[in-house]
Amino acid sequence: MIDNLVYATNSMRNSVAGLKKKLSNLRIQVESFDAELEKINLKFDNVVTQSEIFKSRLEREMGREVRRLEHELAILHKQAAKGGIPEPPSSAELQISATVAFLDSLMRHISRDADDFRLASEAFLFPAVFERVMISSDYYIETVPACTDLVISRGREYVDWIRSEYYTHLTNPETWEDAVPYIAEWWRNDALPLIYGARDEQWDIDVPLSLQEMMVWRDSPAERPLQFPSIFDAFEIYEKHKDAILETSGLKEFEIKRFGVDK
């Protein structure tokens, strides 16, 4: 009788131990399943994010490309009405070239060795100014504005502030996400209103290009004509006419003066 009781007790203990082991294994499997599910959710979120970036870029590029082509078509109509006489070199292309030359010089003087700040600035200025200058004379900067030295001074102060707030380069993804909206706000509310003499409400709807887009611009020049057609065209026009506008835009005199200030 006692032997049977001991046997039954041992059997029950073995069963309980077996159940505990199975329960432990099941718990491990559930935790592993949860971890895999979290990985799948993260991958899905990344796919959604990338698709939204692509959709936003495609809508922006296609919309502005259509307007650019309409602008070029209007020019061709005017040329046809004049019997095929081309536009004189003193009009649109020279003014686009002067605008790009000034902004390029301005960013160079503000950023100096802060290439990441320049890249972040371009992320906003590309859609806000560079693309628009291809389709609207409202964004032309034909001569160096009188406020340029002030903008450079404020810009350098802003670079110093950015450096004091962030301990990594702006090309760090987390830093980019946090800092670029502040840099865009500075251009939108301070620098550009000084340069243009007024604030443009269109700048409020401009979203800076993503870090991924700007890295493509910086590191893959061969991709620029396809990925950034309007911006690429603006720089091409600048390269074509930069010698012609150096004197008329006041850039030559400005650069000489800045050389004396910065040396």
Tab-separated table of C-alpha atoms in Angstrom:
chain	number	residue	atom	x	y	z
A	1	MET	CA	0.000	0.000	0.000
A	2	ILE	CA	2.765	2.398	0.976
A	3	ASP	CA	4.768	1.440	-2.126
A	4	ASN	CA	1.798	2.226	-4.315
A	5	LEU	CA	1.389	5.622	-2.650
A	6	VAL	CA	5.083	6.453	-3.140
A	7	TYR	CA	4.905	5.354	-6.752
A	8	ALA	CA	1.810	7.470	-7.357
A	9	THR	CA	3.456	10.475	-5.678
A	10	ASN	CA	6.621	10.149	-7.766
A	11	SER	CA	4.571	9.755	-10.937
A	12	MET	CA	2.633	12.922	-10.083
A	13	ARG	CA	5.876	14.818	-9.422
A	14	ASN	CA	7.290	13.655	-12.735
A	15	SER	CA	4.090	14.719	-14.506
A	16	VAL	CA	4.181	18.164	-12.857
A	17	ALA	CA	7.862	18.572	-13.784
A	18	GLY	CA	7.056	17.573	-17.338
A	19	LEU	CA	4.194	20.040	-17.492
A	20	LYS	CA	6.407	22.837	-16.130
A	21	LYS	CA	9.027	22.067	-18.755
A	22	LYS	CA	6.431	22.097	-21.540
A	23	LEU	CA	5.011	25.351	-20.165
A	24	SER	CA	8.505	26.887	-20.111
A	25	ASN	CA	9.125	25.785	-23.684
A	26	LEU	CA	5.762	27.185	-24.726
A	27	ARG	CA	6.580	30.495	-23.026
A	28	ILE	CA	9.902	30.659	-24.890
A	29	GLN	CA	8.147	29.920	-28.160
A	30	VAL	CA	5.566	32.669	-27.490
A	31	GLU	CA	8.338	35.170	-26.704
A	32	SER	CA	10.184	34.154	-29.877
A	33	PHE	CA	6.980	34.557	-31.856
A	34	ASP	CA	6.430	38.018	-30.355
A	35	ALA	CA	9.984	39.018	-31.317
A	36	GLU	CA	9.489	37.814	-34.892
A	37	LEU	CA	6.160	39.629	-35.063
A	38	GLU	CA	7.842	42.842	-33.891
A	39	LYS	CA	10.493	42.457	-36.600
A	40	ILE	CA	7.760	42.023	-39.210
A	41	ASN	CA	5.962	45.135	-37.903
A	42	LEU	CA	9.195	47.154	-38.102
A	43	LYS	CA	9.822	45.982	-41.662
A	44	PHE	CA	6.250	46.851	-42.603
A	45	ASP	CA	6.572	50.330	-41.063
A	46	ASN	CA	9.814	50.856	-42.987
A	47	VAL	CA	8.157	49.822	-46.257
A	48	VAL	CA	5.286	52.224	-45.588
A	49	THR	CA	7.721	55.041	-44.764
A	50	GLN	CA	9.792	54.460	-47.891
A	51	SER	CA	6.684	54.300	-50.064
A	52	GLU	CA	5.446	57.601	-48.622
A	53	ILE	CA	8.834	59.214	-49.304
A	54	PHE	CA	8.801	57.913	-52.867
A	55	LYS	CA	5.188	59.021	-53.405
A	56	SER	CA	5.940	62.505	-52.023
A	57	ARG	CA	9.054	62.866	-54.166
A	58	LEU	CA	7.281	61.584	-57.273
A	59	GLU	CA	4.333	63.956	-56.810
A	60	ARG	CA	6.647	66.910	-56.218
A	61	GLU	CA	8.976	66.136	-59.109
A	62	MET	CA	6.231	65.302	-61.604
A	63	GLY	CA	4.139	68.332	-60.689
A	64	ARG	CA	7.018	70.754	-61.035
A	65	GLU	CA	8.347	69.004	-64.124
A	66	VAL	CA	4.952	69.477	-65.806
A	67	ARG	CA	4.996	73.177	-64.936
A	68	ARG	CA	8.576	73.483	-66.211
A	69	LEU	CA	7.655	71.859	-69.513
A	70	GLU	CA	4.643	74.156	-69.833
A	71	HIS	CA	6.978	77.108	-69.253
A	72	GLU	CA	9.387	75.881	-71.930
A	73	LEU	CA	6.493	75.280	-74.310
A	74	ALA	CA	5.327	78.856	-73.813
A	75	ILE	CA	8.843	80.083	-74.673
A	76	LEU	CA	8.852	77.968	-77.828
A	77	HIS	CA	5.490	79.438	-78.841
A	78	LYS	CA	6.914	82.934	-78.406
A	79	GLN	CA	9.955	82.019	-80.478
A	80	ALA	CA	7.759	80.580	-83.199
A	81	ALA	CA	5.684	83.754	-83.262
A	82	LYS	CA	8.909	85.719	-83.803
A	83	GLY	CA	9.904	83.520	-86.720
A	84	GLY	CA	12.164	81.218	-84.727
A	85	ILE	CA	14.406	83.937	-83.307
A	86	PRO	CA	15.884	82.592	-80.020
A	87	GLU	CA	15.543	84.372	-76.708
A	88	PRO	CA	18.312	86.948	-76.201
A	89	PRO	CA	20.941	85.715	-73.729
A	90	SER	CA	20.132	88.544	-71.301
A	91	SER	CA	16.749	87.172	-70.194
A	92	ALA	CA	15.594	84.020	-68.419
A	93	GLU	CA	18.709	81.838	-68.496
A	94	LEU	CA	21.009	84.643	-67.353
A	95	GLN	CA	18.681	85.483	-64.482
A	96	ILE	CA	18.428	81.832	-63.450
A	97	SER	CA	22.209	81.605	-63.614
A	98	ALA	CA	22.598	84.720	-61.457
A	99	THR	CA	20.150	83.327	-58.886
A	100	VAL	CA	21.905	79.974	-58.617
A	101	ALA	CA	25.318	81.664	-58.501
A	102	PHE	CA	24.232	83.923	-55.633
A	103	LEU	CA	22.658	81.112	-53.586
A	104	ASP	CA	25.677	78.898	-54.173
A	105	SER	CA	27.993	81.677	-52.980
A	106	LEU	CA	25.756	82.459	-50.006
A	107	MET	CA	25.672	78.864	-48.783
A	108	ARG	CA	29.431	78.566	-49.237
A	109	HIS	CA	30.107	81.663	-47.114
A	110	ILE	CA	27.645	80.627	-44.401
A	111	SER	CA	28.674	76.983	-44.174
A	112	ARG	CA	32.427	77.353	-44.695
A	113	ASP	CA	33.635	73.905	-43.540
A	114	ALA	CA	30.176	72.800	-42.297
A	115	ASP	CA	29.300	70.723	-45.359
A	116	ASP	CA	26.492	68.950	-43.507
A	117	PHE	CA	24.819	72.302	-42.765
A	118	ARG	CA	25.030	73.191	-46.449
A	119	LEU	CA	23.472	69.848	-47.404
A	120	ALA	CA	20.648	70.407	-44.911
A	121	SER	CA	20.130	73.941	-46.272
A	122	GLU	CA	19.964	72.623	-49.824
A	123	ALA	CA	17.326	70.112	-48.693
A	124	PHE	CA	14.983	73.065	-48.134
A	125	LEU	CA	16.254	75.507	-50.754
A	126	PHE	CA	16.031	72.994	-53.608
A	127	PRO	CA	12.198	72.785	-53.505
A	128	ALA	CA	11.670	76.306	-52.106
A	129	VAL	CA	13.817	78.266	-54.585
A	130	PHE	CA	15.890	76.222	-57.050
A	131	GLU	CA	12.909	74.387	-58.533
A	132	ARG	CA	10.697	77.472	-58.577
A	133	VAL	CA	13.282	79.674	-60.259
A	134	MET	CA	12.962	77.398	-63.305
A	135	ILE	CA	9.280	78.263	-63.726
A	136	SER	CA	8.775	81.722	-62.236
A	137	SER	CA	10.606	85.032	-62.496
A	138	ASP	CA	9.336	85.879	-58.994
A	139	TYR	CA	12.290	83.949	-57.585
A	140	TYR	CA	15.039	85.565	-59.640
A	141	ILE	CA	17.916	87.193	-57.736
A	142	GLU	CA	19.622	89.201	-60.458
A	143	THR	CA	22.106	91.092	-58.276
A	144	VAL	CA	23.668	90.551	-54.858
A	145	PRO	CA	21.167	91.892	-52.279
A	146	ALA	CA	22.321	94.637	-49.921
A	147	CYS	CA	21.461	92.424	-46.923
A	148	THR	CA	23.835	89.599	-47.901
A	149	ASP	CA	26.494	90.340	-45.269
A	150	LEU	CA	23.782	90.352	-42.591
A	151	VAL	CA	22.396	87.033	-43.820
A	152	ILE	CA	25.881	85.507	-43.749
A	153	SER	CA	26.470	86.769	-40.210
A	154	ARG	CA	23.143	85.406	-38.960
A	155	GLY	CA	23.715	82.162	-40.844
A	156	ARG	CA	27.072	81.588	-39.173
A	157	GLU	CA	25.480	82.257	-35.790
A	158	TYR	CA	22.877	79.642	-36.652
A	159	VAL	CA	25.572	77.137	-37.612
A	160	ASP	CA	27.195	77.739	-34.208
A	161	TRP	CA	23.826	77.182	-32.493
A	162	ILE	CA	23.293	73.925	-34.400
A	163	ARG	CA	26.739	72.736	-33.348
A	164	SER	CA	25.967	73.539	-29.704
A	165	GLU	CA	22.674	71.625	-29.808
A	166	TYR	CA	23.732	68.494	-31.691
A	167	TYR	CA	26.800	66.386	-31.021
A	168	THR	CA	26.817	64.491	-34.314
A	169	HIS	CA	26.949	65.623	-37.920
A	170	LEU	CA	23.584	66.456	-39.430
A	171	THR	CA	23.888	63.463	-41.742
A	172	ASN	CA	23.225	61.211	-38.754
A	173	PRO	CA	19.633	60.039	-39.481
A	174	GLU	CA	18.266	60.893	-36.032
A	175	THR	CA	19.987	64.291	-35.995
A	176	TRP	CA	18.788	65.059	-39.525
A	177	GLU	CA	15.190	64.273	-38.633
A	178	ASP	CA	15.304	66.564	-35.612
A	179	ALA	CA	17.505	69.423	-36.887
A	180	VAL	CA	16.493	69.955	-40.517
A	181	PRO	CA	13.029	71.392	-39.660
A	182	TYR	CA	14.796	74.061	-37.564
A	183	ILE	CA	17.189	74.876	-40.406
A	184	ALA	CA	14.269	75.093	-42.844
A	185	GLU	CA	12.500	77.470	-40.441
A	186	TRP	CA	15.550	79.725	-40.357
A	187	TRP	CA	15.644	79.994	-44.152
A	188	ARG	CA	11.849	80.318	-44.362
A	189	ASN	CA	11.400	82.990	-41.708
A	190	ASP	CA	14.717	84.847	-41.554
A	191	ALA	CA	17.158	84.485	-44.457
A	192	LEU	CA	14.838	84.282	-47.476
A	193	PRO	CA	12.528	87.137	-46.365
A	194	LEU	CA	15.615	89.352	-46.032
A	195	ILE	CA	16.895	88.306	-49.461
A	196	TYR	CA	13.563	88.665	-51.276
A	197	GLY	CA	12.238	91.580	-49.247
A	198	ALA	CA	9.128	89.681	-48.159
A	199	ARG	CA	8.019	86.329	-46.832
A	200	ASP	CA	6.460	83.900	-49.321
A	201	GLU	CA	3.562	81.776	-48.044
A	202	GLN	CA	4.541	79.102	-50.566
A	203	TRP	CA	7.552	78.348	-48.382
A	204	ASP	CA	5.170	77.144	-45.649
A	205	ILE	CA	4.111	74.171	-47.772
A	206	ASP	CA	7.636	73.236	-48.856
A	207	VAL	CA	8.919	70.051	-47.228
A	208	PRO	CA	12.702	69.585	-47.136
A	209	LEU	CA	14.066	66.708	-49.170
A	210	SER	CA	14.821	63.592	-47.151
A	211	LEU	CA	18.287	62.549	-46.035
A	212	GLN	CA	18.119	59.635	-48.493
A	213	GLU	CA	17.388	62.013	-51.363
A	214	MET	CA	20.162	64.413	-50.399
A	215	MET	CA	22.693	61.594	-50.086
A	216	VAL	CA	21.800	60.549	-53.637
A	217	TRP	CA	22.309	64.165	-54.758
A	218	ARG	CA	25.669	64.392	-52.992
A	219	ASP	CA	27.102	60.961	-53.742
A	220	SER	CA	25.583	59.992	-57.121
A	221	PRO	CA	25.965	62.851	-59.630
A	222	ALA	CA	24.976	60.532	-62.478
A	223	GLU	CA	21.530	60.159	-60.895
A	224	ARG	CA	20.852	63.892	-60.721
A	225	PRO	CA	19.264	64.375	-64.177
A	226	LEU	CA	16.759	61.591	-63.499
A	227	GLN	CA	16.110	62.098	-59.790
A	228	PHE	CA	16.288	65.922	-59.647
A	229	PRO	CA	15.606	67.219	-63.188
A	230	SER	CA	14.679	70.821	-62.349
A	231	ILE	CA	17.541	71.311	-59.906
A	232	PHE	CA	19.987	69.685	-62.299
A	233	ASP	CA	18.818	71.980	-65.107
A	234	ALA	CA	19.243	75.048	-62.879
A	235	PHE	CA	22.866	74.147	-62.155
A	236	GLU	CA	23.486	73.352	-65.822
A	237	ILE	CA	22.235	76.814	-66.795
A	238	TYR	CA	24.452	78.328	-64.095
A	239	GLU	CA	27.519	76.489	-65.410
A	240	LYS	CA	26.709	77.631	-68.952
A	241	HIS	CA	26.442	81.328	-68.113
A	242	LYS	CA	28.444	81.790	-64.896
A	243	ASP	CA	31.188	83.794	-66.591
A	244	ALA	CA	28.650	86.079	-68.248
A	245	ILE	CA	26.858	86.993	-65.004
A	246	LEU	CA	29.889	87.393	-62.749
A	247	GLU	CA	30.175	91.126	-63.433
A	248	THR	CA	26.519	92.043	-64.027
A	249	SER	CA	25.258	90.314	-60.874
A	250	GLY	CA	27.825	92.022	-58.643
A	251	LEU	CA	29.200	88.663	-57.532
A	252	LYS	CA	32.772	89.407	-58.556
A	253	GLU	CA	32.893	92.577	-56.451
A	254	PHE	CA	31.110	90.794	-53.599
A	255	GLU	CA	33.569	87.892	-53.588
A	256	ILE	CA	36.532	90.266	-53.566
A	257	LYS	CA	35.041	92.119	-50.604
A	258	ARG	CA	34.302	88.884	-48.705
A	259	PHE	CA	37.825	87.657	-49.305
A	260	GLY	CA	39.093	90.705	-47.430
A	261	VAL	CA	36.610	90.168	-44.612
A	262	ASP	CA	37.127	86.404	-44.151
A	263	LYS	CA	40.883	86.048	-44.592
